[in-house]
mmCIF file of C-alpha atoms and ligand atoms in Angstrom:
data_model
loop_
_atom_site.group_PDB
_atom_site.id
_atom_site.type_symbol
_atom_site.label_atom_id
_atom_site.label_comp_id
_atom_site.label_asym_id
_atom_site.label_seq_id
_atom_site.Cartn_x
_atom_site.Cartn_y
_atom_site.Cartn_z
ATOM 1 C CA MET A 30 0.000 0.000 0.000
ATOM 2 C CA LEU A 31 1.506 3.338 -1.091
ATOM 3 C CA ILE A 32 1.252 6.245 1.338
ATOM 4 C CA SER A 33 2.371 9.885 1.294
ATOM 5 C CA LYS A 34 5.357 11.301 3.145
ATOM 6 C CA THR A 35 3.020 13.131 5.532
ATOM 7 C CA ASP A 36 1.126 9.928 6.349
ATOM 8 C CA ALA A 37 4.417 8.082 6.829
ATOM 9 C CA ILE A 38 5.562 10.651 9.395
ATOM 10 C CA GLN A 39 2.254 10.323 11.251
ATOM 11 C CA GLN A 40 2.300 6.519 11.175
ATOM 12 C CA LEU A 41 5.901 6.319 12.376
ATOM 13 C CA LYS A 42 5.080 8.694 15.246
ATOM 14 C CA ASN A 43 2.162 6.360 16.071
ATOM 15 C CA SER A 44 4.332 3.234 16.394
ATOM 16 C CA GLN A 45 3.710 1.844 12.905
ATOM 17 C CA ILE A 46 6.425 0.561 10.569
ATOM 18 C CA VAL A 47 6.813 2.114 7.107
ATOM 19 C CA ALA A 48 9.050 1.263 4.134
ATOM 20 C CA ILE A 49 11.011 4.293 2.961
ATOM 21 C CA PRO A 50 13.413 4.915 0.075
ATOM 22 C CA THR A 51 17.101 5.603 0.671
ATOM 23 C CA GLU A 52 19.896 6.061 -1.879
ATOM 24 C CA THR A 53 21.046 2.435 -1.380
ATOM 25 C CA VAL A 54 17.975 0.192 -0.999
ATOM 26 C CA TYR A 55 14.495 0.602 0.558
ATOM 27 C CA GLY A 56 14.458 0.309 4.345
ATOM 28 C CA LEU A 57 11.714 -0.881 6.703
ATOM 29 C CA ALA A 58 11.638 1.867 9.313
ATOM 30 C CA ALA A 59 10.517 2.251 12.940
ATOM 31 C CA ARG A 60 11.296 4.744 15.710
ATOM 32 C CA TYR A 61 14.447 3.591 17.525
ATOM 33 C CA ASP A 62 12.787 4.179 20.906
ATOM 34 C CA ASP A 63 9.649 2.135 20.224
ATOM 35 C CA ILE A 64 10.274 -1.470 21.211
ATOM 36 C CA LYS A 65 6.955 -2.786 19.890
ATOM 37 C CA ALA A 66 7.558 -1.254 16.459
ATOM 38 C CA VAL A 67 11.131 -2.588 16.381
ATOM 39 C CA GLU A 68 9.808 -6.037 17.285
ATOM 40 C CA ALA A 69 7.329 -5.750 14.417
ATOM 41 C CA ILE A 70 10.229 -5.234 11.989
ATOM 42 C CA PHE A 71 11.897 -8.463 13.128
ATOM 43 C CA ALA A 72 8.576 -10.297 12.913
ATOM 44 C CA ILE A 73 7.552 -9.220 9.413
ATOM 45 C CA LYS A 74 11.072 -9.733 8.029
ATOM 46 C CA GLU A 75 11.340 -13.109 9.822
ATOM 47 C CA ARG A 76 14.713 -11.810 10.940
ATOM 48 C CA PRO A 77 16.505 -13.557 13.829
ATOM 49 C CA TYR A 78 17.148 -11.364 16.873
ATOM 50 C CA PHE A 79 20.898 -11.980 16.644
ATOM 51 C CA ASP A 80 21.147 -9.724 13.570
ATOM 52 C CA PRO A 81 21.254 -6.054 14.676
ATOM 53 C CA LEU A 82 19.672 -3.068 12.897
ATOM 54 C CA ILE A 83 21.143 0.162 11.494
ATOM 55 C CA CYS A 84 19.868 3.452 13.022
ATOM 56 C CA HIS A 85 19.349 6.339 10.581
ATOM 57 C CA VAL A 86 19.750 10.010 11.529
ATOM 58 C CA SER A 87 18.921 13.221 9.657
ATOM 59 C CA ASP A 88 21.580 15.374 11.304
ATOM 60 C CA VAL A 89 24.720 14.856 13.340
ATOM 61 C CA LYS A 90 23.096 16.202 16.527
ATOM 62 C CA MET A 91 20.759 13.182 16.547
ATOM 63 C CA LEU A 92 23.814 10.966 16.966
ATOM 64 C CA ASP A 93 23.977 12.056 20.608
ATOM 65 C CA LEU A 94 20.952 9.836 21.266
ATOM 66 C CA LEU A 95 22.793 6.804 19.924
ATOM 67 C CA VAL A 96 26.482 7.070 20.828
ATOM 68 C CA ASN A 97 28.449 8.490 23.778
ATOM 69 C CA THR A 98 31.654 9.550 22.074
ATOM 70 C CA ILE A 99 32.673 10.124 18.476
ATOM 71 C CA ASN A 100 36.404 9.612 18.007
ATOM 72 C CA PRO A 101 38.469 11.700 15.528
ATOM 73 C CA LEU A 102 38.396 8.947 12.873
ATOM 74 C CA ALA A 103 34.590 8.752 13.018
ATOM 75 C CA LYS A 104 34.360 12.572 12.891
ATOM 76 C CA LYS A 105 36.418 12.658 9.718
ATOM 77 C CA LEU A 106 34.348 9.904 8.080
ATOM 78 C CA ILE A 107 31.135 11.749 8.955
ATOM 79 C CA GLU A 108 32.441 15.035 7.526
ATOM 80 C CA GLN A 109 33.563 13.316 4.353
ATOM 81 C CA TYR A 110 30.715 10.918 3.603
ATOM 82 C CA TRP A 111 27.455 11.927 5.331
ATOM 83 C CA PRO A 112 24.809 12.018 4.138
ATOM 84 C CA GLY A 113 25.821 8.947 2.160
ATOM 85 C CA PRO A 114 26.179 5.162 1.905
ATOM 86 C CA LEU A 115 28.543 4.690 4.834
ATOM 87 C CA THR A 116 27.417 3.022 8.076
ATOM 88 C CA LEU A 117 29.633 3.454 11.137
ATOM 89 C CA VAL A 118 29.723 0.914 13.956
ATOM 90 C CA LEU A 119 30.417 2.892 17.149
ATOM 91 C CA PRO A 120 30.176 2.300 20.933
ATOM 92 C CA LYS A 121 26.492 2.627 21.811
ATOM 93 C CA SER A 122 24.768 4.833 24.376
ATOM 94 C CA SER A 123 22.523 3.307 27.033
ATOM 95 C CA LYS A 124 19.462 4.791 25.280
ATOM 96 C CA VAL A 125 19.714 2.227 22.456
ATOM 97 C CA SER A 126 17.855 -0.988 23.260
ATOM 98 C CA ASP A 127 19.550 -4.381 23.146
ATOM 99 C CA LEU A 128 16.902 -5.432 20.659
ATOM 100 C CA ILE A 129 18.363 -3.055 18.044
ATOM 101 C CA THR A 130 21.995 -4.000 18.695
ATOM 102 C CA ALA A 131 21.526 -7.737 19.381
ATOM 103 C CA SER A 132 23.056 -7.020 22.820
ATOM 104 C CA LEU A 133 26.361 -5.876 21.310
ATOM 105 C CA ASP A 134 28.046 -2.872 22.930
ATOM 106 C CA THR A 135 28.106 -1.092 19.566
ATOM 107 C CA VAL A 136 25.429 0.465 17.355
ATOM 108 C CA ALA A 137 25.447 0.881 13.557
ATOM 109 C CA VAL A 138 24.498 4.392 12.349
ATOM 110 C CA ARG A 139 24.203 6.230 9.071
ATOM 111 C CA MET A 140 22.703 9.365 7.515
ATOM 112 C CA PRO A 141 21.027 8.401 4.219
ATOM 113 C CA ASN A 142 21.509 10.681 1.219
ATOM 114 C CA HIS A 143 17.883 10.784 0.142
ATOM 115 C CA PRO A 144 15.592 13.824 0.503
ATOM 116 C CA ILE A 145 12.499 11.753 1.411
ATOM 117 C CA ALA A 146 14.316 9.685 4.051
ATOM 118 C CA LEU A 147 15.973 12.773 5.538
ATOM 119 C CA GLU A 148 12.714 14.696 5.756
ATOM 120 C CA ILE A 149 10.849 11.776 7.332
ATOM 121 C CA ILE A 150 13.535 11.231 9.998
ATOM 122 C CA LYS A 151 13.714 14.980 10.721
ATOM 123 C CA GLU A 152 9.941 15.298 11.113
ATOM 124 C CA VAL A 153 9.590 12.192 13.286
ATOM 125 C CA GLY A 154 12.324 13.808 15.356
ATOM 126 C CA VAL A 155 14.241 10.699 16.491
ATOM 127 C CA PRO A 156 16.518 8.173 14.740
ATOM 128 C CA LEU A 157 14.745 5.487 12.726
ATOM 129 C CA CYS A 158 16.119 1.967 12.675
ATOM 130 C CA ALA A 159 15.679 0.402 9.260
ATOM 131 C CA PRO A 160 16.954 -2.861 7.841
ATOM 132 C CA SER A 161 16.554 -3.495 4.111
ATOM 133 C CA ALA A 162 12.845 -4.007 3.349
ATOM 134 C CA ASN A 163 13.004 -7.687 2.358
ATOM 135 C CA LYS A 164 12.437 -11.031 4.065
ATOM 136 C CA PHE A 165 15.530 -12.264 5.928
ATOM 137 C CA GLY A 166 18.207 -13.661 3.595
ATOM 138 C CA LYS A 167 16.448 -12.564 0.402
ATOM 139 C CA VAL A 168 17.131 -10.013 -2.343
ATOM 140 C CA SER A 169 17.012 -6.358 -1.213
ATOM 141 C CA PRO A 170 14.398 -4.016 -2.769
ATOM 142 C CA THR A 171 15.374 -1.082 -4.979
ATOM 143 C CA THR A 172 11.843 0.037 -5.959
ATOM 144 C CA GLY A 173 8.581 0.510 -4.079
ATOM 145 C CA LYS A 174 7.097 -2.285 -6.184
ATOM 146 C CA HIS A 175 9.747 -4.732 -4.947
ATOM 147 C CA VAL A 176 8.704 -3.977 -1.357
ATOM 148 C CA GLU A 177 5.046 -4.461 -2.235
ATOM 149 C CA GLU A 178 5.767 -7.872 -3.805
ATOM 150 C CA GLU A 179 8.048 -8.927 -0.957
ATOM 151 C CA PHE A 180 5.381 -8.410 1.716
ATOM 152 C CA ASP A 181 2.250 -9.097 -0.392
ATOM 153 C CA GLY A 182 1.059 -5.515 -0.047
ATOM 154 C CA LYS A 183 0.941 -5.717 3.769
ATOM 155 C CA VAL A 184 3.475 -2.951 4.362
ATOM 156 C CA ALA A 185 2.910 0.823 4.004
ATOM 157 C CA ILE A 186 5.410 2.207 1.479
ATOM 158 C CA VAL A 187 6.568 5.691 0.529
ATOM 159 C CA ASP A 188 7.508 5.368 -3.140
ATOM 160 C CA GLY A 189 10.635 7.304 -4.073
ATOM 161 C CA GLY A 190 11.297 5.625 -7.419
ATOM 162 C CA ASP A 191 14.421 3.563 -8.172
ATOM 163 C CA THR A 192 17.260 3.819 -5.662
ATOM 164 C CA SER A 193 20.396 5.304 -7.205
ATOM 165 C CA ILE A 194 23.152 3.145 -5.686
ATOM 166 C CA GLY A 195 21.310 -0.170 -5.661
ATOM 167 C CA ILE A 196 23.330 -2.082 -3.044
ATOM 168 C CA GLU A 197 23.485 -1.594 0.721
ATOM 169 C CA SER A 198 25.835 0.820 2.489
ATOM 170 C CA THR A 199 29.436 0.020 3.353
ATOM 171 C CA VAL A 200 29.563 -0.983 7.040
ATOM 172 C CA VAL A 201 32.739 0.073 8.862
ATOM 173 C CA ARG A 202 33.672 -0.630 12.471
ATOM 174 C CA VAL A 203 35.533 2.441 13.707
ATOM 175 C CA LEU A 204 38.232 1.806 16.336
ATOM 176 C CA ASP A 205 40.714 4.389 17.678
ATOM 177 C CA ASP A 206 43.503 3.534 15.277
ATOM 178 C CA LYS A 207 41.980 1.275 12.635
ATOM 179 C CA LEU A 208 38.948 0.679 10.437
ATOM 180 C CA GLU A 209 37.368 -2.702 9.810
ATOM 181 C CA ILE A 210 35.111 -3.039 6.781
ATOM 182 C CA LEU A 211 32.360 -5.467 7.794
ATOM 183 C CA ARG A 212 30.327 -5.124 4.585
ATOM 184 C CA PRO A 213 31.806 -3.771 1.318
ATOM 185 C CA GLY A 214 29.732 -1.181 -0.553
ATOM 186 C CA ARG A 215 29.819 1.959 -2.672
ATOM 187 C CA ILE A 216 32.430 3.568 -0.379
ATOM 188 C CA THR A 217 35.357 1.287 -1.177
ATOM 189 C CA ALA A 218 38.430 0.149 0.777
ATOM 190 C CA SER A 219 40.745 1.857 -1.722
ATOM 191 C CA GLU A 220 38.878 5.128 -1.322
ATOM 192 C CA LEU A 221 39.185 4.907 2.480
ATOM 193 C CA ARG A 222 42.915 4.159 2.163
ATOM 194 C CA VAL A 223 43.392 7.375 0.208
ATOM 195 C CA LEU A 224 41.579 9.335 2.910
ATOM 196 C CA PHE A 225 43.509 7.641 5.759
ATOM 197 C CA PRO A 226 46.958 6.651 4.421
ATOM 198 C CA GLU A 227 48.301 6.192 7.979
ATOM 199 C CA ILE A 228 45.490 3.999 9.278
ATOM 200 C CA GLU A 229 45.192 0.211 9.106
ATOM 201 C CA ILE A 230 42.118 -0.722 7.044
ATOM 202 C CA THR A 231 41.059 -4.358 6.775
ATOM 203 C CA THR A 232 38.093 -6.112 5.230
ATOM 204 C CA ILE A 233 36.690 -8.682 7.646
ATOM 205 C CA LYS A 234 34.854 -11.624 6.119
ATOM 206 C CA LYS A 235 33.992 -13.603 9.244
ATOM 207 C CA ASP A 236 33.651 -11.978 12.608
ATOM 208 C CA PRO A 237 31.701 -13.306 15.594
ATOM 209 C CA ALA A 238 30.769 -9.724 16.624
ATOM 210 C CA SER A 239 29.336 -9.041 13.184
ATOM 211 C CA PRO A 240 26.229 -11.164 12.994
ATOM 212 C CA GLY A 241 25.511 -10.086 9.429
ATOM 213 C CA HIS A 242 28.343 -12.318 8.187
ATOM 214 C CA ILE A 243 26.080 -15.130 7.124
ATOM 215 C CA ASP A 244 27.214 -17.105 4.073
ATOM 216 C CA SER A 245 23.791 -17.320 2.463
ATOM 217 C CA HIS A 246 22.110 -13.981 1.774
ATOM 218 C CA TYR A 247 20.479 -11.955 -1.039
ATOM 219 C CA GLN A 248 18.985 -15.241 -2.302
ATOM 220 C CA PRO A 249 16.795 -15.021 -5.434
ATOM 221 C CA THR A 250 13.763 -17.279 -5.825
ATOM 222 C CA LYS A 251 15.286 -19.297 -8.711
ATOM 223 C CA PRO A 252 18.589 -21.244 -8.731
ATOM 224 C CA PHE A 253 21.510 -18.888 -9.260
ATOM 225 C CA TYR A 254 25.134 -19.806 -9.971
ATOM 226 C CA LEU A 255 28.259 -17.668 -9.994
ATOM 227 C CA VAL A 256 30.609 -19.260 -12.525
ATOM 228 C CA ASP A 257 34.408 -19.062 -12.722
ATOM 229 C CA ARG A 258 35.272 -17.634 -16.164
ATOM 230 C CA THR A 259 38.160 -20.096 -16.729
ATOM 231 C CA LYS A 260 35.794 -23.059 -16.347
ATOM 232 C CA THR A 261 32.909 -21.792 -18.421
ATOM 233 C CA LYS A 262 33.340 -24.452 -21.096
ATOM 234 C CA ASP A 263 32.586 -27.174 -18.563
ATOM 235 C CA PHE A 264 29.498 -25.469 -17.332
ATOM 236 C CA LEU A 265 26.836 -27.969 -18.361
ATOM 237 C CA LEU A 266 24.010 -25.978 -16.852
ATOM 238 C CA ALA A 267 24.556 -23.365 -19.553
ATOM 239 C CA ASN A 268 22.256 -25.534 -21.676
ATOM 240 C CA ILE A 269 19.469 -25.265 -19.166
ATOM 241 C CA PHE A 270 19.944 -21.941 -17.437
ATOM 242 C CA THR A 271 20.128 -18.399 -18.762
ATOM 243 C CA GLU A 272 23.247 -16.273 -18.744
ATOM 244 C CA TRP A 273 22.913 -12.989 -16.900
ATOM 245 C CA GLN A 274 25.469 -10.367 -17.876
ATOM 246 C CA LEU A 275 26.423 -7.524 -15.569
ATOM 247 C CA ASP A 276 26.995 -4.043 -16.913
ATOM 248 C CA GLU A 277 30.698 -3.321 -17.525
ATOM 249 C CA ASN A 278 30.399 -0.143 -15.508
ATOM 250 C CA PRO A 279 30.331 -1.196 -11.827
ATOM 251 C CA LEU A 280 28.167 1.786 -10.849
ATOM 252 C CA LEU A 281 25.483 0.613 -13.279
ATOM 253 C CA ALA A 282 26.024 -3.076 -12.441
ATOM 254 C CA ALA A 283 25.397 -2.277 -8.756
ATOM 255 C CA ARG A 284 22.415 -0.030 -9.487
ATOM 256 C CA LYS A 285 20.644 -2.770 -11.463
ATOM 257 C CA LEU A 286 21.924 -5.792 -9.519
ATOM 258 C CA TYR A 287 18.896 -6.609 -7.380
ATOM 259 C CA ALA A 288 16.283 -5.515 -9.948
ATOM 260 C CA ASP A 289 17.989 -7.816 -12.492
ATOM 261 C CA MET A 290 18.066 -10.712 -10.021
ATOM 262 C CA ARG A 291 14.331 -10.325 -9.437
ATOM 263 C CA GLU A 292 13.719 -10.071 -13.181
ATOM 264 C CA GLN A 293 15.801 -13.212 -13.865
ATOM 265 C CA SER A 294 13.871 -15.050 -11.150
ATOM 266 C CA ASN A 295 10.573 -14.035 -12.756
ATOM 267 C CA THR A 296 11.529 -14.980 -16.314
ATOM 268 C CA THR A 297 13.921 -17.974 -16.200
ATOM 269 C CA LYS A 298 14.166 -21.489 -14.752
ATOM 270 C CA GLY A 299 17.493 -20.497 -13.249
ATOM 271 C CA PHE A 300 20.365 -18.214 -14.200
ATOM 272 C CA TYR A 301 24.106 -17.808 -13.936
ATOM 273 C CA CYS A 302 26.650 -15.023 -14.019
ATOM 274 C CA ILE A 303 30.255 -15.457 -15.147
ATOM 275 C CA LYS A 304 32.657 -13.970 -12.632
ATOM 276 C CA ASP A 305 35.569 -12.049 -14.090
ATOM 277 C CA ALA A 306 38.167 -12.459 -11.325
ATOM 278 C CA THR A 307 40.330 -9.699 -12.812
ATOM 279 C CA LEU A 308 37.647 -7.254 -11.715
ATOM 280 C CA ASN A 309 38.700 -7.402 -8.075
ATOM 281 C CA HIS A 310 38.999 -3.734 -7.191
ATOM 282 C CA GLY A 311 36.794 -0.843 -6.068
ATOM 283 C CA LEU A 312 33.055 -1.378 -6.228
ATOM 284 C CA TRP A 313 33.450 -4.844 -7.823
ATOM 285 C CA GLU A 314 34.404 -6.154 -4.374
ATOM 286 C CA ALA A 315 30.906 -5.296 -3.098
ATOM 287 C CA ILE A 316 29.221 -6.719 -6.205
ATOM 288 C CA TRP A 317 30.984 -10.116 -5.940
ATOM 289 C CA ASN A 318 30.327 -10.147 -2.188
ATOM 290 C CA ARG A 319 26.571 -9.954 -2.888
ATOM 291 C CA LEU A 320 26.678 -12.507 -5.712
ATOM 292 C CA GLU A 321 28.771 -15.020 -3.748
ATOM 293 C CA LYS A 322 26.212 -14.924 -0.948
ATOM 294 C CA ALA A 323 23.311 -15.016 -3.433
ATOM 295 C CA SER A 324 24.738 -18.195 -4.994
ATOM 296 C CA TYR A 325 25.828 -19.765 -1.711
ATOM 297 C CA SER A 326 25.139 -23.487 -1.360
ATOM 298 C CA LYS A 327 25.358 -23.891 -5.127
ATOM 299 C CA GLU A 328 28.652 -25.439 -6.084
ATOM 300 C CA TYR A 329 31.131 -22.712 -7.117
ATOM 301 C CA LEU A 330 31.942 -23.962 -10.614
HETATM 302 O O1 TXA B 417 22.129 0.651 2.906
HETATM 303 C C1 TXA B 417 21.806 0.151 3.992
HETATM 304 O O2 TXA B 417 22.603 0.007 4.929
HETATM 305 C C2 TXA B 417 20.334 -0.272 4.156
HETATM 306 C C3 TXA B 417 19.460 0.981 4.123
HETATM 307 C C4 TXA B 417 18.014 0.687 4.372
HETATM 308 O O3 TXA B 417 19.967 1.918 5.035
HETATM 309 N N1 TXA B 417 20.155 -1.009 5.367
HETATM 310 C C5 TXA B 417 20.610 -2.289 5.534
HETATM 311 O O4 TXA B 417 20.264 -2.868 6.743
HETATM 312 O O5 TXA B 417 21.276 -2.864 4.688
HETATM 313 P P1 TXA B 417 20.377 -4.438 7.005
HETATM 314 O O6 TXA B 417 19.731 -4.659 8.328
HETATM 315 O O7 TXA B 417 19.826 -5.181 5.872
HETATM 316 O O8 TXA B 417 21.909 -4.676 7.177
HETATM 317 C C6 TXA B 417 22.579 -4.188 8.332
HETATM 318 C C7 TXA B 417 23.895 -4.860 8.479
HETATM 319 C C8 TXA B 417 23.741 -6.309 8.914
HETATM 320 O O9 TXA B 417 24.716 -7.084 8.240
HETATM 321 C C9 TXA B 417 24.031 -6.238 10.410
HETATM 322 O O10 TXA B 417 24.516 -7.459 10.930
HETATM 323 C C10 TXA B 417 25.091 -5.137 10.469
HETATM 324 O O11 TXA B 417 24.642 -4.190 9.516
HETATM 325 N N2 TXA B 417 25.148 -4.510 11.786
HETATM 326 C C11 TXA B 417 24.185 -3.779 12.392
HETATM 327 N N3 TXA B 417 24.600 -3.387 13.629
HETATM 328 C C12 TXA B 417 25.846 -3.884 13.803
HETATM 329 C C13 TXA B 417 26.810 -3.837 14.861
HETATM 330 N N4 TXA B 417 26.554 -3.192 15.996
HETATM 331 N N5 TXA B 417 27.999 -4.462 14.680
HETATM 332 C C14 TXA B 417 28.265 -5.122 13.517
HETATM 333 N N6 TXA B 417 27.400 -5.209 12.474
HETATM 334 C C15 TXA B 417 26.206 -4.606 12.618
HETATM 335 MG MG1 MG B 418 19.505 -6.621 4.503
#
């Protein structure tokens, strides 16, 4: 069900959950201080409580509700990238419920670069926690229609058209003297290394304190295989399944990634994508990260 921005603000104030557009993917939003509404997000997404949520702010002042201190590294990242697709994992304040953070002592925060999201958060007046608006482990939504299909029309949606980035934000754990990338995204490791040449920056693939590191994720509804380019000739399924080609420009490949995966699921018996391992830099890292998880449990051919 599509609703207006004004109705969304009212409904969020009244403890309802509402799907809103951001520049990355659509999020399913609730007030951060409303336990019942936050519980409703977990319920409708069928999301396990061990996977914590990102809190979204519309200005830096709002961060005071979520974190106690902002170290110099975090300050610089905020100045450089907010509003934008960068989520910071910082020590949490006592005002943030354990439900949001899965009882971790950190909270994930970001300021989305989308006029509708920013206005809604500002008018509600408190941070909104919002995971991607899809069922747990499934493909993220990049249009209002995707959200409608995902939840059979049971969720109120503010339609903001197609999202411009198309994949979720980069998640970075900010320590005093190093940065740990927990989820690759549009803000890349190489970009961060240019900004902080003195700082250690690592990409972490498996971390017990990062519950989002589940092997299977972003799963389409039809079989999907990621295929090693050097072994393509042996790929027998090519006779049965449809080849899906990514755009050569990673910005466009990312923007269309999830919409294409939904389209392939709707129109084929199964599909495959040939991985070009030479494309291992910049935004490609985030794209392969999503596709490896989307094809997880299928043999990597
Ligand atoms: O672009 C995005 O980030 C979108 C839009 C809606 O903002 N949101 C999004 O949320 O992707 P979600 O819930 O689908 O992914 C949040 C990720 C999960 O992998 C979660 O485990 C991780 O962030 N996360 C949240 N809080 C964390 C924390 N305190 N420590 C480590 N990882 C955390
Ligand atoms: Mg998600």
